[in-house]
Amino acid sequence: MAKAKMRLGVNIDHVATLRNARNGKYPDILKTARLLKKTNVDSITVHLREDRRHIKDEDLFNLKENNYLPLNLEMAATEEMQEICLKVLPFACCIVPEKREELTTEGGLDVIKNSKKLRKLVSTLISKGIRVSLFVDPCQHQIRESQKIGTNAVEIHTGQYADAFEADKNFKHELKKIKIAAELAFKLGLECHAGHGLNFKNVLNITRIEEITELNIGHFIISQSIFDGLEMTVKKFKNILSK
Ligand code: PXP
């Protein structure tokens, strides 16, 4: 199989986290989206959480209205989120499990246990032209069930691989699980995406998995921008002070 270009979606939740730290408008979400458009990324991802800890409803509607880049909405499978998604009509929707007390999405969906509810949600969203993906662990049973309930895509949770890589543990075992899951998704006719905990180093192994066509990356890209931008910002500030 010829390797297709890997699409990159940038998750900008943590721009909103910084903004909300001061309850103001800075840093601005739409300005971030405009900048990302210039960098030629393929899409923007935001997670509207039940507790609205970062992205707010207003951000979602503003991003859709300005339409700088295709919008991928991450959300839990709840009636409230379905209603919002059907109002916004994003390009794509990634359904994720959500626990109020977690710091970030901790694991994949249990598609088998929740198949009835998910099947209904998936078919409602697809009928409105939204590309739907299910965020799942690299588990063959979950991938098979995802295909059965009619989703367009799966996004494989790479968090355990990223943790093992970071801890210098046996990440090859985790990587193998991702590879097997991606091959199965492809064989079943599903688009295969991946994300969570990816960075400059650990992403290289993932890019070698031909079946994965899209990555969604947030925390590292926003954090790394500090190291790539801090020096320039301080220089600009010192320049102002010297005048
Ligand atoms: N994909 C999904 C479904 C997620 O929930 C997240 C975290 O919001 C990501 C990708 C991005 O993970 P990270 O912020 O660790 O890059």
CSV table of C-alpha atoms and ligand atoms in Angstrom, one decimal:
chain,number,residue,atom,x,y,z
A,1,MET,CA,0.0,0.0,0.0
A,2,ALA,CA,1.4,3.4,-1.0
A,3,LYS,CA,1.7,5.7,2.1
A,4,ALA,CA,-0.8,8.5,1.8
A,5,LYS,CA,0.0,11.9,3.3
A,6,MET,CA,-0.7,11.8,7.1
A,7,ARG,CA,-3.2,14.5,8.0
A,8,LEU,CA,-2.6,16.6,11.1
A,9,GLY,CA,-5.4,18.0,13.2
A,10,VAL,CA,-4.3,20.4,16.0
A,11,ASN,CA,-6.3,20.3,19.2
A,12,ILE,CA,-6.5,23.8,20.6
A,13,ASP,CA,-8.2,23.1,24.0
A,14,HIS,CA,-5.2,24.3,25.9
A,15,VAL,CA,-5.2,27.7,24.3
A,16,ALA,CA,-8.7,28.0,25.9
A,17,THR,CA,-7.2,26.7,29.2
A,18,LEU,CA,-4.8,29.6,29.2
A,19,ARG,CA,-7.4,32.1,28.3
A,20,ASN,CA,-9.8,30.9,31.0
A,21,ALA,CA,-7.0,31.2,33.6
A,22,ARG,CA,-7.7,35.0,33.4
A,23,ASN,CA,-11.3,34.8,32.4
A,24,GLY,CA,-10.7,37.1,29.4
A,25,LYS,CA,-10.3,36.9,25.7
A,26,TYR,CA,-6.5,36.4,25.5
A,27,PRO,CA,-5.1,34.2,23.9
A,28,ASP,CA,-7.8,34.4,21.3
A,29,ILE,CA,-9.1,31.1,19.9
A,30,LEU,CA,-10.0,32.6,16.5
A,31,LYS,CA,-6.6,34.1,16.1
A,32,THR,CA,-5.1,30.7,16.9
A,33,ALA,CA,-7.3,29.1,14.2
A,34,ARG,CA,-6.2,31.8,11.6
A,35,LEU,CA,-2.6,31.1,12.5
A,36,LEU,CA,-3.1,27.3,12.1
A,37,LYS,CA,-4.7,27.9,8.7
A,38,LYS,CA,-1.4,29.6,7.6
A,39,THR,CA,0.6,26.6,8.8
A,40,ASN,CA,-1.4,24.4,6.5
A,41,VAL,CA,-2.6,21.9,9.1
A,42,ASP,CA,-5.6,19.9,8.0
A,43,SER,CA,-8.1,20.5,10.7
A,44,ILE,CA,-8.8,22.0,14.1
A,45,THR,CA,-10.0,19.8,17.0
A,46,VAL,CA,-11.8,21.0,20.1
A,47,HIS,CA,-13.2,19.0,23.0
A,48,LEU,CA,-16.4,20.5,24.4
A,49,ARG,CA,-16.4,18.9,27.9
A,50,GLU,CA,-19.5,18.6,30.0
A,51,ASP,CA,-17.9,21.0,32.6
A,52,ARG,CA,-16.7,23.4,29.9
A,53,ARG,CA,-13.3,23.6,31.5
A,54,HIS,CA,-11.6,24.9,28.4
A,55,ILE,CA,-13.6,25.2,25.1
A,56,LYS,CA,-16.9,26.9,25.6
A,57,ASP,CA,-20.0,26.7,23.4
A,58,GLU,CA,-19.4,30.1,22.0
A,59,ASP,CA,-15.9,29.1,20.8
A,60,LEU,CA,-17.4,26.2,18.9
A,61,PHE,CA,-20.0,28.4,17.1
A,62,ASN,CA,-17.3,31.0,16.3
A,63,LEU,CA,-14.9,28.5,14.9
A,64,LYS,CA,-17.7,27.0,12.7
A,65,GLU,CA,-18.9,30.4,11.6
A,66,ASN,CA,-15.4,31.6,10.6
A,67,ASN,CA,-14.6,28.2,9.1
A,68,TYR,CA,-10.9,28.7,8.8
A,69,LEU,CA,-10.3,25.0,8.7
A,70,PRO,CA,-12.4,21.8,8.9
A,71,LEU,CA,-13.6,21.5,12.5
A,72,ASN,CA,-13.4,18.2,14.4
A,73,LEU,CA,-15.6,18.2,17.5
A,74,GLU,CA,-14.6,15.8,20.3
A,75,MET,CA,-17.6,15.1,22.6
A,76,ALA,CA,-19.1,12.6,24.9
A,77,ALA,CA,-22.1,10.5,23.8
A,78,THR,CA,-24.8,12.5,25.6
A,79,GLU,CA,-28.0,14.1,24.5
A,80,GLU,CA,-26.8,17.5,25.3
A,81,MET,CA,-23.7,17.1,23.1
A,82,GLN,CA,-25.7,15.5,20.3
A,83,GLU,CA,-28.0,18.6,20.3
A,84,ILE,CA,-25.0,21.0,20.2
A,85,CYS,CA,-23.3,19.0,17.4
A,86,LEU,CA,-26.4,19.0,15.3
A,87,LYS,CA,-26.6,22.8,15.7
A,88,VAL,CA,-22.9,23.4,14.9
A,89,LEU,CA,-22.7,20.7,12.1
A,90,PRO,CA,-18.9,20.4,12.3
A,91,PHE,CA,-17.0,18.7,9.5
A,92,ALA,CA,-16.2,15.8,11.9
A,93,CYS,CA,-17.1,14.5,15.3
A,94,CYS,CA,-15.0,12.2,17.4
A,95,ILE,CA,-16.9,10.5,20.2
A,96,VAL,CA,-15.0,10.0,23.4
A,97,PRO,CA,-15.7,8.7,26.9
A,98,GLU,CA,-15.7,11.4,29.5
A,99,LYS,CA,-15.3,11.3,33.3
A,100,ARG,CA,-15.8,14.5,35.1
A,101,GLU,CA,-12.8,14.0,37.5
A,102,GLU,CA,-10.2,13.1,34.8
A,103,LEU,CA,-7.5,15.5,33.7
A,104,THR,CA,-7.7,14.3,30.1
A,105,THR,CA,-9.5,11.5,28.2
A,106,GLU,CA,-8.1,8.5,30.0
A,107,GLY,CA,-9.1,5.6,27.8
A,108,GLY,CA,-11.1,4.5,24.8
A,109,LEU,CA,-14.8,4.0,24.5
A,110,ASP,CA,-16.4,0.7,25.4
A,111,VAL,CA,-18.2,0.4,22.1
A,112,ILE,CA,-19.3,-3.2,22.9
A,113,LYS,CA,-21.0,-2.2,26.2
A,114,ASN,CA,-22.5,1.0,24.7
A,115,SER,CA,-23.3,-0.2,21.2
A,116,LYS,CA,-27.0,0.6,21.2
A,117,LYS,CA,-26.6,4.2,22.3
A,118,LEU,CA,-23.5,4.7,20.0
A,119,ARG,CA,-25.2,3.2,17.0
A,120,LYS,CA,-28.0,5.6,17.3
A,121,LEU,CA,-25.8,8.6,17.8
A,122,VAL,CA,-23.4,7.6,14.9
A,123,SER,CA,-26.2,7.1,12.5
A,124,THR,CA,-27.9,10.5,13.5
A,125,LEU,CA,-24.6,12.4,12.9
A,126,ILE,CA,-23.7,10.6,9.7
A,127,SER,CA,-27.2,11.3,8.3
A,128,LYS,CA,-26.3,15.0,8.7
A,129,GLY,CA,-23.1,14.6,6.7
A,130,ILE,CA,-20.7,14.6,9.7
A,131,ARG,CA,-17.7,12.3,9.5
A,132,VAL,CA,-17.8,10.3,12.7
A,133,SER,CA,-15.0,8.6,14.5
A,134,LEU,CA,-15.0,6.6,17.7
A,135,PHE,CA,-12.0,7.0,20.1
A,136,VAL,CA,-11.0,3.5,21.0
A,137,ASP,CA,-8.1,1.6,22.7
A,138,PRO,CA,-6.0,-0.5,20.3
A,139,CYS,CA,-8.3,-3.5,20.9
A,140,GLN,CA,-9.5,-5.7,18.1
A,141,HIS,CA,-12.9,-6.4,19.7
A,142,GLN,CA,-13.6,-2.6,20.0
A,143,ILE,CA,-12.6,-2.0,16.4
A,144,ARG,CA,-14.8,-4.8,15.1
A,145,GLU,CA,-17.8,-3.5,17.1
A,146,SER,CA,-17.1,0.0,15.8
A,147,GLN,CA,-17.4,-1.2,12.2
A,148,LYS,CA,-20.6,-3.1,13.1
A,149,ILE,CA,-22.3,0.0,14.4
A,150,GLY,CA,-21.6,1.9,11.2
A,151,THR,CA,-19.0,4.5,12.1
A,152,ASN,CA,-16.8,6.1,9.4
A,153,ALA,CA,-13.6,6.0,11.3
A,154,VAL,CA,-11.9,5.0,14.5
A,155,GLU,CA,-9.3,7.1,16.4
A,156,ILE,CA,-6.8,4.8,18.2
A,157,HIS,CA,-5.8,5.9,21.7
A,158,THR,CA,-2.0,6.2,21.7
A,159,GLY,CA,-1.8,7.2,25.4
A,160,GLN,CA,-0.5,3.9,26.7
A,161,TYR,CA,2.1,3.7,24.0
A,162,ALA,CA,3.2,7.3,24.7
A,163,ASP,CA,3.4,6.6,28.5
A,164,ALA,CA,5.5,3.4,27.9
A,165,PHE,CA,7.8,5.4,25.5
A,166,GLU,CA,8.3,8.1,28.0
A,167,ALA,CA,9.0,5.7,30.9
A,168,ASP,CA,11.4,3.7,28.7
A,169,LYS,CA,9.3,0.7,29.3
A,170,ASN,CA,8.4,-1.9,26.7
A,171,PHE,CA,6.7,0.4,24.2
A,172,LYS,CA,7.1,-2.0,21.4
A,173,HIS,CA,4.3,-4.2,22.8
A,174,GLU,CA,2.0,-1.1,22.8
A,175,LEU,CA,3.1,-0.1,19.4
A,176,LYS,CA,2.4,-3.6,18.0
A,177,LYS,CA,-1.2,-3.4,19.5
A,178,ILE,CA,-1.7,-0.1,17.6
A,179,LYS,CA,-0.3,-1.6,14.4
A,180,ILE,CA,-2.6,-4.6,14.6
A,181,ALA,CA,-5.6,-2.4,15.4
A,182,ALA,CA,-4.9,-0.1,12.5
A,183,GLU,CA,-4.5,-3.0,10.1
A,184,LEU,CA,-7.8,-4.4,11.2
A,185,ALA,CA,-9.6,-1.1,10.9
A,186,PHE,CA,-8.3,-0.6,7.4
A,187,LYS,CA,-9.3,-4.2,6.4
A,188,LEU,CA,-12.8,-3.5,7.7
A,189,GLY,CA,-13.1,-0.4,5.6
A,190,LEU,CA,-12.7,2.2,8.4
A,191,GLU,CA,-10.6,5.3,8.3
A,192,CYS,CA,-8.0,5.0,11.0
A,193,HIS,CA,-6.8,8.0,13.0
A,194,ALA,CA,-4.7,8.1,16.1
A,195,GLY,CA,-3.9,10.5,19.0
A,196,HIS,CA,-3.1,11.2,22.6
A,197,GLY,CA,0.3,12.0,24.2
A,198,LEU,CA,2.1,12.2,20.9
A,199,ASN,CA,5.2,14.4,20.5
A,200,PHE,CA,8.2,15.0,18.2
A,201,LYS,CA,9.9,11.7,19.3
A,202,ASN,CA,7.2,9.1,19.9
A,203,VAL,CA,5.2,10.1,16.8
A,204,LEU,CA,7.9,8.7,14.4
A,205,ASN,CA,6.9,5.0,15.0
A,206,ILE,CA,3.2,6.0,14.5
A,207,THR,CA,4.0,7.6,11.2
A,208,ARG,CA,5.3,4.3,9.9
A,209,ILE,CA,1.9,2.6,10.3
A,210,GLU,CA,0.6,3.0,6.8
A,211,GLU,CA,-3.1,2.5,7.7
A,212,ILE,CA,-3.1,5.6,10.0
A,213,THR,CA,-4.1,8.6,7.9
A,214,GLU,CA,-4.8,11.3,10.5
A,215,LEU,CA,-3.3,12.4,13.8
A,216,ASN,CA,-4.9,14.7,16.4
A,217,ILE,CA,-2.3,16.3,18.6
A,218,GLY,CA,-2.9,19.0,21.3
A,219,HIS,CA,-1.0,19.2,24.5
A,220,PHE,CA,2.5,18.8,23.1
A,221,ILE,CA,2.0,21.3,20.2
A,222,ILE,CA,0.6,24.0,22.4
A,223,SER,CA,3.3,23.4,25.1
A,224,GLN,CA,6.2,23.2,22.7
A,225,SER,CA,5.1,26.6,21.3
A,226,ILE,CA,6.4,28.0,24.7
A,227,PHE,CA,9.9,26.7,24.0
A,228,ASP,CA,9.8,27.8,20.3
A,229,GLY,CA,8.3,31.2,21.1
A,230,LEU,CA,9.5,32.3,24.5
A,231,GLU,CA,12.8,33.8,23.4
A,232,MET,CA,11.3,35.8,20.6
A,233,THR,CA,8.5,37.1,22.9
A,234,VAL,CA,11.0,38.2,25.7
A,235,LYS,CA,13.2,39.9,23.0
A,236,LYS,CA,10.2,41.9,21.7
A,237,PHE,CA,9.3,42.8,25.3
A,238,LYS,CA,12.8,44.0,26.1
A,239,ASN,CA,12.8,46.0,22.9
A,240,ILE,CA,9.7,47.8,24.1
A,241,LEU,CA,11.2,48.4,27.5
A,242,SER,CA,14.4,49.9,26.0
A,243,LYS,CA,12.5,52.6,24.1
B,1,PXP,N1,-7.6,12.6,20.5
B,1,PXP,C1,-8.5,12.6,21.5
B,1,PXP,C2,-9.8,11.8,21.2
B,1,PXP,C3,-8.4,13.3,22.7
B,1,PXP,O1,-9.3,13.2,23.6
B,1,PXP,C4,-7.2,14.0,22.9
B,1,PXP,C5,-7.0,14.8,24.1
B,1,PXP,O2,-8.0,15.8,24.2
B,1,PXP,C6,-6.3,14.1,21.8
B,1,PXP,C7,-6.5,13.3,20.7
B,1,PXP,C8,-5.0,14.9,21.9
B,1,PXP,O3,-4.2,14.4,23.0
B,1,PXP,P1,-3.0,15.3,23.4
B,1,PXP,O4,-3.5,16.6,23.9
B,1,PXP,O5,-2.3,14.4,24.4
B,1,PXP,O6,-2.1,15.5,22.2
